[in-house]
mmCIF file of C-alpha atoms (C1' of nucleotides) in Angstrom:
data_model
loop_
_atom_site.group_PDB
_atom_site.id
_atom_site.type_symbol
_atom_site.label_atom_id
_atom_site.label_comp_id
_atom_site.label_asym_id
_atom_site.label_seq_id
_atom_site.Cartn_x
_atom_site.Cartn_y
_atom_site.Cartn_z
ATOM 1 C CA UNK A 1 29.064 14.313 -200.193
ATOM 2 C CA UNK A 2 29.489 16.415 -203.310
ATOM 3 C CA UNK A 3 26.136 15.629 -204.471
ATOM 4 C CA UNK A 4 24.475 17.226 -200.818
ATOM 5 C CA UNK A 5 26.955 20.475 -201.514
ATOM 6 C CA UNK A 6 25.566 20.852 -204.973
ATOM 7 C CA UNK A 7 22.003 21.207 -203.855
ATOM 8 C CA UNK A 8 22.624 23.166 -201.291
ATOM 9 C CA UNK A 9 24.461 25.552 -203.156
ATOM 10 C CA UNK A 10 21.725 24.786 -205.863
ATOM 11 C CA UNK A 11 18.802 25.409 -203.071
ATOM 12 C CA UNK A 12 20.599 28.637 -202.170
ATOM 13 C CA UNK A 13 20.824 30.303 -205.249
ATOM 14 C CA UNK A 14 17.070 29.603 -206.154
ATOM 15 C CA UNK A 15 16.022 31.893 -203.416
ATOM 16 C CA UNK A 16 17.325 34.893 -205.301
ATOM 17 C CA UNK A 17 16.472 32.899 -209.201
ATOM 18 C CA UNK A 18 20.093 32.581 -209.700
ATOM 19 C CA UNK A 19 20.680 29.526 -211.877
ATOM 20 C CA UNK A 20 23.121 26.312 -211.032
ATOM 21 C CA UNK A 21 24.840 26.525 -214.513
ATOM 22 C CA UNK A 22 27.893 24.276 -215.309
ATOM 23 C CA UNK A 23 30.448 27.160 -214.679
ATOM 24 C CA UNK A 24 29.116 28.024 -211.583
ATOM 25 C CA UNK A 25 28.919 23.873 -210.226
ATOM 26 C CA UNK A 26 32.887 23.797 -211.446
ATOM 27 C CA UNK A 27 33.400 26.472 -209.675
ATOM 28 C CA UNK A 28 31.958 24.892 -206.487
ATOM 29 C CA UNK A 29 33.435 21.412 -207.067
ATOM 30 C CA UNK A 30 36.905 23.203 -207.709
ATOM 31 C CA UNK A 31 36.811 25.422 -204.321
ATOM 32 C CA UNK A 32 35.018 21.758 -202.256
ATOM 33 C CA UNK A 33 38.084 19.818 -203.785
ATOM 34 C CA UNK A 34 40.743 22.610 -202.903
ATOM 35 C CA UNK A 35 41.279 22.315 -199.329
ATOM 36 C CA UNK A 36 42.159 25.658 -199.562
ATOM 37 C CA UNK A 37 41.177 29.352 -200.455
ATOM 38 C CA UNK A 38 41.436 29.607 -204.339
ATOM 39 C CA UNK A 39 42.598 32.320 -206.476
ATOM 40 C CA UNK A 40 41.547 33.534 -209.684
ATOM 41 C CA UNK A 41 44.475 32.432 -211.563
ATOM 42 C CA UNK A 42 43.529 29.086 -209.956
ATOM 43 C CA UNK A 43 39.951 28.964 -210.838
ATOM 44 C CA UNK A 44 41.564 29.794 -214.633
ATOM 45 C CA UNK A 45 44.216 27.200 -214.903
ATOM 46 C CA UNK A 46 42.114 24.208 -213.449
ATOM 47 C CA UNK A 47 38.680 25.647 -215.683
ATOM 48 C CA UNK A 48 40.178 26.754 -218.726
ATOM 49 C CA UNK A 49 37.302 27.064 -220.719
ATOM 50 C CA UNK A 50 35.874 29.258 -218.234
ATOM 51 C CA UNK A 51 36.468 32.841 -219.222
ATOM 52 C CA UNK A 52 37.991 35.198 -215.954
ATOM 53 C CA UNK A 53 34.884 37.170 -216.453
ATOM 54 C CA UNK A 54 32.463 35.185 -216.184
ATOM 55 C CA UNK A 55 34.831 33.374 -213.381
ATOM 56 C CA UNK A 56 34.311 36.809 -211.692
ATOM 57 C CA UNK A 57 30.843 37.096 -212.123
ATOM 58 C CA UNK A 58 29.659 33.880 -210.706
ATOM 59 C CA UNK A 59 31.827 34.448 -207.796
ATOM 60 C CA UNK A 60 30.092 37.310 -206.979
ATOM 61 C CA UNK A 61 26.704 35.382 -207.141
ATOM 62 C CA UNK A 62 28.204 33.001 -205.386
ATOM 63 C CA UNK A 63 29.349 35.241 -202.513
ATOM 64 C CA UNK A 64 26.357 36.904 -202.445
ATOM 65 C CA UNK A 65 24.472 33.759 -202.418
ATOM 66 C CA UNK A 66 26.202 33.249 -199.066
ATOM 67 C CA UNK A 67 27.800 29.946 -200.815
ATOM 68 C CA UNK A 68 31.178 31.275 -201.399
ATOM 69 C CA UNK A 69 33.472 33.718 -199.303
ATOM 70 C CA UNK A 70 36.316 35.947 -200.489
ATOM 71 C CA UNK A 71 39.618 35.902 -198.860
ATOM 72 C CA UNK A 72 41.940 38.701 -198.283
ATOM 73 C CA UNK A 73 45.961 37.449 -198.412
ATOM 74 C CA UNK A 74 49.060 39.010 -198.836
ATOM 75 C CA UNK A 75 49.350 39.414 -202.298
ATOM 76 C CA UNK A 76 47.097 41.778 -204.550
ATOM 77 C CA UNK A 77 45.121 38.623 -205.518
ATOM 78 C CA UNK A 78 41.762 37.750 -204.469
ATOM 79 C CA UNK A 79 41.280 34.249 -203.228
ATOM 80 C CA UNK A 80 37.533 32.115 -202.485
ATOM 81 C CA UNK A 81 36.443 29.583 -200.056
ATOM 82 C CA UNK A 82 33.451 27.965 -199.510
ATOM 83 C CA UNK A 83 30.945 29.925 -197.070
ATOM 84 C CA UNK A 84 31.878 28.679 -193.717
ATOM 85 C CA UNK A 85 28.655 27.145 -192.927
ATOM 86 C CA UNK A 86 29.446 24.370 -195.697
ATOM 87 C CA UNK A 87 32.675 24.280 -194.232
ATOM 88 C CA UNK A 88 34.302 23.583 -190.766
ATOM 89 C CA UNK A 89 34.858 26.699 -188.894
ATOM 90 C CA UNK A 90 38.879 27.606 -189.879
ATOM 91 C CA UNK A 91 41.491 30.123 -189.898
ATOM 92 C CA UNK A 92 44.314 30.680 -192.165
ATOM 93 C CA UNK A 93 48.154 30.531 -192.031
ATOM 94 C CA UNK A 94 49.448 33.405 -194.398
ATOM 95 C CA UNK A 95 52.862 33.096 -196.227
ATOM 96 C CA UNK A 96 53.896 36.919 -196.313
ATOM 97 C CA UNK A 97 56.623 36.148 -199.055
ATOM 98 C CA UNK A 98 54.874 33.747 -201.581
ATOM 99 C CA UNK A 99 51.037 34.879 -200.650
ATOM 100 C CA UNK A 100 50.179 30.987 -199.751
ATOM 101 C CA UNK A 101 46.850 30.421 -197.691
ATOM 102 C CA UNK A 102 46.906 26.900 -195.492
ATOM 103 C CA UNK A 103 43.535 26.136 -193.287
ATOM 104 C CA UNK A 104 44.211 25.528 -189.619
ATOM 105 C CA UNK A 105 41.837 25.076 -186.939
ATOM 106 C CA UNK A 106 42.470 26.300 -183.307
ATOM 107 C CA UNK A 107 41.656 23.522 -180.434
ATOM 108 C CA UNK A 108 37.916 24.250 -179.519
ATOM 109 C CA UNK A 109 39.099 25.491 -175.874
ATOM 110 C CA UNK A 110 40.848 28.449 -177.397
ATOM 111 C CA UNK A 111 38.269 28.788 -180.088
ATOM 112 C CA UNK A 112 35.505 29.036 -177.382
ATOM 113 C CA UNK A 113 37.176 31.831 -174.980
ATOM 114 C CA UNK A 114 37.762 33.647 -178.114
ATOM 115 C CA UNK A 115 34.029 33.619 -179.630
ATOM 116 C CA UNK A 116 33.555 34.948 -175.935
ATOM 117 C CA UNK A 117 35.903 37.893 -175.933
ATOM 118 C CA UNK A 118 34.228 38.466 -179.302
ATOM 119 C CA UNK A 119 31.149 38.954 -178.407
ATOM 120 C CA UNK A 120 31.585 40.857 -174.900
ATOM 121 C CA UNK A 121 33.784 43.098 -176.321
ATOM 122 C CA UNK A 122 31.756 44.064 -179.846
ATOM 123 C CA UNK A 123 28.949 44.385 -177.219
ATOM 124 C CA UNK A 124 30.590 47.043 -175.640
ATOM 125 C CA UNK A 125 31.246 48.911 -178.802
ATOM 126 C CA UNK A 126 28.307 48.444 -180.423
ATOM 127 C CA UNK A 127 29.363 46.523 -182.607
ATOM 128 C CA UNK A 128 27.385 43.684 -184.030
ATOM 129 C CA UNK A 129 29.893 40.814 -185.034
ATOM 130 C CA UNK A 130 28.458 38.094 -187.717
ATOM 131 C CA UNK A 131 31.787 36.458 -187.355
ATOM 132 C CA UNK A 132 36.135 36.371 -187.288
ATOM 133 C CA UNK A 133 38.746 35.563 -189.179
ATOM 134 C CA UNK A 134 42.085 34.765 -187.574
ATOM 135 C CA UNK A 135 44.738 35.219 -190.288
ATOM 136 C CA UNK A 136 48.432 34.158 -188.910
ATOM 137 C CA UNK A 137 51.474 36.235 -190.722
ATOM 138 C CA UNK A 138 54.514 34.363 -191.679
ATOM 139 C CA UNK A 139 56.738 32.431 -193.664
ATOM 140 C CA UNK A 140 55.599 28.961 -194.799
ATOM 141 C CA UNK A 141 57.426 25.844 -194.526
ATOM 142 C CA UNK A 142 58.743 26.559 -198.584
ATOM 143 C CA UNK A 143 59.561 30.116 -197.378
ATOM 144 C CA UNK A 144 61.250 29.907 -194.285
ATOM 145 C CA UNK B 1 55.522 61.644 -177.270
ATOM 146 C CA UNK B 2 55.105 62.410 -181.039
ATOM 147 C CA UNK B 3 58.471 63.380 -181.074
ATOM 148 C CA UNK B 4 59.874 60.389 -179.776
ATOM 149 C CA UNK B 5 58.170 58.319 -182.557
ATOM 150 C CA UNK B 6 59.489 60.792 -185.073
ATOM 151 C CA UNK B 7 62.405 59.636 -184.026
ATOM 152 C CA UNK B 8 62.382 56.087 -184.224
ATOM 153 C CA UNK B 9 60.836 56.111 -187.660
ATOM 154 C CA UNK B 10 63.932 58.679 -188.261
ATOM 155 C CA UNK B 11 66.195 55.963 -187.093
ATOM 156 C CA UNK B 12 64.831 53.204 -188.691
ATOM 157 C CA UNK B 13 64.422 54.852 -192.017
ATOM 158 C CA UNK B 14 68.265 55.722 -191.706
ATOM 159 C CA UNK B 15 69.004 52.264 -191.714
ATOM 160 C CA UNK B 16 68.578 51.304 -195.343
ATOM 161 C CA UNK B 17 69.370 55.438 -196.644
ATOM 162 C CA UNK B 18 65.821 56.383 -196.251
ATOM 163 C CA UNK B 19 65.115 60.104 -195.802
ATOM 164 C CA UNK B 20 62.304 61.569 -193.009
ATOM 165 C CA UNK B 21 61.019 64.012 -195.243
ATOM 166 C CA UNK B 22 58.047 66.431 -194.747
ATOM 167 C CA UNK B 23 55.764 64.249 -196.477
ATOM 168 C CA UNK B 24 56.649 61.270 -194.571
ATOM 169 C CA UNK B 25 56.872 62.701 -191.671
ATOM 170 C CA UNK B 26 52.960 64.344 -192.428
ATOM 171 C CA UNK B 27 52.003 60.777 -193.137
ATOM 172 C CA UNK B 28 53.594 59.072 -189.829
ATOM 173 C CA UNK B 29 51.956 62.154 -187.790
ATOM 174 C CA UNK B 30 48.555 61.565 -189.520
ATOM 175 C CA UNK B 31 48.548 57.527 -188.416
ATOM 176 C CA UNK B 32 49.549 58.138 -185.309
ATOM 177 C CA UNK B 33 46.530 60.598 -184.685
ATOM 178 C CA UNK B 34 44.074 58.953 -185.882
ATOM 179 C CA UNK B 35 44.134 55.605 -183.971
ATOM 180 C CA UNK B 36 42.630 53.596 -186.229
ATOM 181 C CA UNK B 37 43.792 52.180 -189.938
ATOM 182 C CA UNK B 38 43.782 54.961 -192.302
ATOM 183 C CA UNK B 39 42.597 55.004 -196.231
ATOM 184 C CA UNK B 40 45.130 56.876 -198.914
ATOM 185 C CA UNK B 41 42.022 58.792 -199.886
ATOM 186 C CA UNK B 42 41.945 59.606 -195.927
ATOM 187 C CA UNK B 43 45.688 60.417 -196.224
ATOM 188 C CA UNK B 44 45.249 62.366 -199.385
ATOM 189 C CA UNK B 45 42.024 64.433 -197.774
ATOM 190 C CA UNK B 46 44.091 65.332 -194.752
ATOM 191 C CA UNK B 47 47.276 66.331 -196.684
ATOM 192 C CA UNK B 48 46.002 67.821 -199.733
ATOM 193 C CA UNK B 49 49.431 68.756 -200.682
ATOM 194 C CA UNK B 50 51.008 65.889 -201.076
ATOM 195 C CA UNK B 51 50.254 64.007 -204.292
ATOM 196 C CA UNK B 52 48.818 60.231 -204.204
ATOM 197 C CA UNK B 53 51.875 59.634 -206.109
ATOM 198 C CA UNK B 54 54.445 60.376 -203.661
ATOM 199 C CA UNK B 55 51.561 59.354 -200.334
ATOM 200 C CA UNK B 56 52.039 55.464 -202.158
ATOM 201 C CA UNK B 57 55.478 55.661 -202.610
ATOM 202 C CA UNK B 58 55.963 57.120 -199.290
ATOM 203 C CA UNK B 59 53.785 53.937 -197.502
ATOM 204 C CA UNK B 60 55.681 51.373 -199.669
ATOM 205 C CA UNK B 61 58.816 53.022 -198.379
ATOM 206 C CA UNK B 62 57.396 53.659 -194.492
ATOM 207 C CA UNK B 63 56.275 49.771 -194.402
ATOM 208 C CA UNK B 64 59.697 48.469 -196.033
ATOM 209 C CA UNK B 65 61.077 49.955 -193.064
ATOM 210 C CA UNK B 66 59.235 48.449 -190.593
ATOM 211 C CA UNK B 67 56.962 51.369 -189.395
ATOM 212 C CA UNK B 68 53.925 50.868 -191.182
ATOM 213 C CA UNK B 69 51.461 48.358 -191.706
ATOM 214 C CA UNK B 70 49.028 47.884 -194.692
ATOM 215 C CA UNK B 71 45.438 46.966 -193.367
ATOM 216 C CA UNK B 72 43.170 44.685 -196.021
ATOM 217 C CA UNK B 73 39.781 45.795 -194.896
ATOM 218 C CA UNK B 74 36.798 44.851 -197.020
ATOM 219 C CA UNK B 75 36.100 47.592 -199.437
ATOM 220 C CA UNK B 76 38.700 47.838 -202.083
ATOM 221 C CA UNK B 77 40.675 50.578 -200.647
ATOM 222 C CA UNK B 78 44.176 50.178 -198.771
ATOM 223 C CA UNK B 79 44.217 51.324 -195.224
ATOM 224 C CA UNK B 80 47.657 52.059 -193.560
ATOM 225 C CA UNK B 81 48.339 51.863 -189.674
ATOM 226 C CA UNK B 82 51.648 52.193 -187.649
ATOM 227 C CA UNK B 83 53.202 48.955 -187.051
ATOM 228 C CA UNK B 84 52.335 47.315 -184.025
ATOM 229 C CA UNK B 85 55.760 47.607 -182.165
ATOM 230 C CA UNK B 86 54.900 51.060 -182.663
ATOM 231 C CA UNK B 87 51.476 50.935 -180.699
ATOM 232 C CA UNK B 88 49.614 48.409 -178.863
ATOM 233 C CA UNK B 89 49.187 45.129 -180.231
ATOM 234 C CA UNK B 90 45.141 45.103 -181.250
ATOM 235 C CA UNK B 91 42.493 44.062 -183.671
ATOM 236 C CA UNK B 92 39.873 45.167 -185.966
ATOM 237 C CA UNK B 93 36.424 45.557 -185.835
ATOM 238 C CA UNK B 94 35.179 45.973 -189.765
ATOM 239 C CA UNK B 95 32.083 46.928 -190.748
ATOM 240 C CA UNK B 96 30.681 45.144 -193.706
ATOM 241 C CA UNK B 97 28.450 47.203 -194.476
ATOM 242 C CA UNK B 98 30.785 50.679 -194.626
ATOM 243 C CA UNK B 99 34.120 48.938 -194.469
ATOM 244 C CA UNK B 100 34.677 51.390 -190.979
ATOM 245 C CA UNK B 101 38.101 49.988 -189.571
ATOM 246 C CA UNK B 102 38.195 49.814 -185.135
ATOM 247 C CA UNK B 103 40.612 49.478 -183.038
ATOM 248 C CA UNK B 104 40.313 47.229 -180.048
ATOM 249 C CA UNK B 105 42.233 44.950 -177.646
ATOM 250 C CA UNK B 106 41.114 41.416 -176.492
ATOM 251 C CA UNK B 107 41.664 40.509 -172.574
ATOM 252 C CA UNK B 108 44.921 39.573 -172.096
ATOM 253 C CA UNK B 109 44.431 36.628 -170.935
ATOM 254 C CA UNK B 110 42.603 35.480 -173.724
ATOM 255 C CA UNK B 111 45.341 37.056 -176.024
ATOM 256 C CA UNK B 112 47.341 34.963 -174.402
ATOM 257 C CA UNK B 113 45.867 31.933 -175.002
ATOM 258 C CA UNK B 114 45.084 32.583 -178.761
ATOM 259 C CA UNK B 115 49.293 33.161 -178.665
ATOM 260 C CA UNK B 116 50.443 29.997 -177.109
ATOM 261 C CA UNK B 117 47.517 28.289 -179.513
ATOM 262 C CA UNK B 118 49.025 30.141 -182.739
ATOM 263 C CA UNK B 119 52.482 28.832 -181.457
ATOM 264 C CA UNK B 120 51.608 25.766 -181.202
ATOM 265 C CA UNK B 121 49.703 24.547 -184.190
ATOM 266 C CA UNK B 122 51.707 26.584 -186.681
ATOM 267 C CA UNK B 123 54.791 24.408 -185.283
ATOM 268 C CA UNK B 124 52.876 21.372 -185.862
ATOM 269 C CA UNK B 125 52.477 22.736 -189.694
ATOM 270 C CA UNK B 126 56.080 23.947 -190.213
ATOM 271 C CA UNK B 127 54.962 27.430 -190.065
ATOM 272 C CA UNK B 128 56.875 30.433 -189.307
ATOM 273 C CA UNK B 129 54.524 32.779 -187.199
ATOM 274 C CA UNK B 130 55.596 36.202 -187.196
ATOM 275 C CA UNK B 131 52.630 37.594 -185.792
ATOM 276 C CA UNK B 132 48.635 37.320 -186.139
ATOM 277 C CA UNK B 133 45.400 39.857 -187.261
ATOM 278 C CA UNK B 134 42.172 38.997 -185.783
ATOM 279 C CA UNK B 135 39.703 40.729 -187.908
ATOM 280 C CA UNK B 136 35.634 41.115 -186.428
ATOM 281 C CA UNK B 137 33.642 41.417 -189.087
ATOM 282 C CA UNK B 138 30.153 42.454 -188.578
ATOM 283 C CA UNK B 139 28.001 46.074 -188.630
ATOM 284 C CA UNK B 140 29.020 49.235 -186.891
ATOM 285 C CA UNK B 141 26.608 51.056 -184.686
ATOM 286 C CA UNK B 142 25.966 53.065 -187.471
ATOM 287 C CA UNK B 143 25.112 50.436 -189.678
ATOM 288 C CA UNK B 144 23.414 48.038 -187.446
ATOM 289 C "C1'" DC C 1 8.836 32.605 -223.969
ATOM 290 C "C1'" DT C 2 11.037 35.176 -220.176
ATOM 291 C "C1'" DA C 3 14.582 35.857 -217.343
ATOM 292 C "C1'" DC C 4 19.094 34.838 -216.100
ATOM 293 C "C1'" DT C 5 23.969 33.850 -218.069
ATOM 294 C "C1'" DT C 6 27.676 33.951 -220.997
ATOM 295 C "C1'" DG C 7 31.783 35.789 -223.833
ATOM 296 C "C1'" DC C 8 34.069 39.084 -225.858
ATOM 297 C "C1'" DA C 9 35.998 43.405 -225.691
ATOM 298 C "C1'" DA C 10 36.199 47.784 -223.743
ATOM 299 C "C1'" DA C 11 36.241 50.415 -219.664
ATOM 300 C "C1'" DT C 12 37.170 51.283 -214.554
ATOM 301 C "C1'" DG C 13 39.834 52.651 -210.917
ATOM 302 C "C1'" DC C 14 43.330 51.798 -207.515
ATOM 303 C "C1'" DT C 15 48.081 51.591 -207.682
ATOM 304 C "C1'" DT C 16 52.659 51.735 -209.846
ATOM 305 C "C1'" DT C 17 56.322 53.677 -212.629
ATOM 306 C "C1'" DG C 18 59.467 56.645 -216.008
ATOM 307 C "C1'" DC C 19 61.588 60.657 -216.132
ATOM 308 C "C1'" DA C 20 63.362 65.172 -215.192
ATOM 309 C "C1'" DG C 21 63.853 68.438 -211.746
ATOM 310 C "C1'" DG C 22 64.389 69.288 -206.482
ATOM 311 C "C1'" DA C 23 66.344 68.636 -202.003
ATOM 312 C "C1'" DG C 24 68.473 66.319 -197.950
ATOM 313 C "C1'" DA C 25 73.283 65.274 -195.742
ATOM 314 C "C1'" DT D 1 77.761 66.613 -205.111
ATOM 315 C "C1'" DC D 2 75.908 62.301 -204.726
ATOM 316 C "C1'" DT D 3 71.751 60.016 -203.709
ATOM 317 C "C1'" DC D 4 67.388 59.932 -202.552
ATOM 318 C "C1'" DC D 5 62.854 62.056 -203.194
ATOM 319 C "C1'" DT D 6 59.146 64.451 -205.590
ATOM 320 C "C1'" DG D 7 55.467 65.556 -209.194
ATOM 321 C "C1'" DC D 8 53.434 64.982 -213.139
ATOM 322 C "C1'" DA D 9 51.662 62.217 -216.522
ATOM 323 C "C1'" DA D 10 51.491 57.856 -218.492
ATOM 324 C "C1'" DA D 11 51.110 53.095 -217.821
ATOM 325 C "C1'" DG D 12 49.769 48.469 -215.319
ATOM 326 C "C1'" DC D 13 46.762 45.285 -213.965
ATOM 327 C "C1'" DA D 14 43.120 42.925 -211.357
ATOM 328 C "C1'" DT D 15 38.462 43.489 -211.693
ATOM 329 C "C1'" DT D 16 34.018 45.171 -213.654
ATOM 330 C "C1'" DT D 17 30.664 46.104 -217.183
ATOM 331 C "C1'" DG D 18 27.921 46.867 -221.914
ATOM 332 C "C1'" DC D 19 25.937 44.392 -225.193
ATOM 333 C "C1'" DA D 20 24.270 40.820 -228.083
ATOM 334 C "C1'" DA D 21 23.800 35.953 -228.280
ATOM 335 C "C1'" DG D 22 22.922 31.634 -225.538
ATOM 336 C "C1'" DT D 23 20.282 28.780 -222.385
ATOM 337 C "C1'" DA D 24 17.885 27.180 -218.237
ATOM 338 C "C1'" DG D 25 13.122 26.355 -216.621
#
DNA sequence: CTACTTGCAAATGCTTTGCAGGAGA
DNA sequence: TCTCCTGCAAAGCATTTGCAAGTAG
């Protein structure tokens, strides 16, 4: 299960000679294992001997190696997920007072009409969508 | 039109000893015009006078009160938008490529549907909804 | 061996803040 | 006149980068 994500995200960085070193894999492991998007101060406390730079930098091969996505929350702290192809298509429930992220999926009826909306109404703008991201705003369960 | 929203940002700023001064009200007629999510290096180009300083302070004031909205698009630069009691309710279309922020509205039916949905499952997770962003991420015509 | 990676420290750049003077009510 | 607001300059702070040493293949 672990093992298939590893050479995938192995396989995927080979086609631009990135290398599957052990920072980058604990990254991966740590973000597979999360459940959740993962922030920097995170990624730090769970791989301490992993300096925040080069944390940083093999995020960004990561993301560009279509492996790992950055998440936008509600604090000034950038948060990673896994690409959403390893994943299962998600959204995110936003806690706009402690800056939490939960994953939530939307029934597949609702999910459908909206990938159609999507797409007729980018058409008709010009817009070409690769994708969405549903983010809902308010207080968690700790916060409310 | 304008004037009425002068108002109500008047009103609402009153409410916790907040002044409408020139600057904010430049900033609150600036948003307003421009319909779509607006950068402080926007703000600062179209009010040349007023010094980043005070446009940040202003916007962290403006959104305490309730009348704007910080946008997270995907370039590294804050964007700033009424607040959505303030307009129509509406999403973004965001270019990856330029970070270009769009306006647009979904079907109302379907908006409807994605509501109930959002109501529903948050419930189920002891989530607070206070309101959701659908962000379309994909090229503008201009960078397709 | 030849890249690609790493770690440290220094730099970047958006954003925030301290302070003294200015202005709204 | 009492607060709130402004402007400037000086931090703050997450993130990025230069460089020399390390390491995967």
């Amino acid at each position: 299960m672990l093992d298939e994500l590893h050479e995938l995200v192995e396989a995927r960085l080979r086609r631009t000679d990135q290398r599957y070193t052990a920072g980058r894999r604990a990254i991966i492991a740590l973000l597979a294992t999360a459940g959740n998007p993962v922030s920097i101060t995170e990624i730090a406390r769970g791989l301490p001997d992993l300096p925040r730079s080069s944390a940083y930098r093999n995020l960004v091969d990561l993301e560009s190696a279509g492996v790992v996505r950055r998440v936008v929350a509600h604090d000034d702290f950038a948060r990673f997920e896994l690409a959403e192809d390893l994943t299962e298509h998600h959204h995110h429930l936003l806690c706009v007072a402690c800056g939490k992220v939960t994953d939530v999926t939307l029934a597949a009826r609702v999910e459908r009409n909206l990938s159609a909306a999507i797409v007729e109404m980018a058409g008709a703008e010009g817009f070409r969508p690769h994708g969405h991201r549903l983010d809902i705003l308010g207080l968690c369960s700790a916060c409310a």
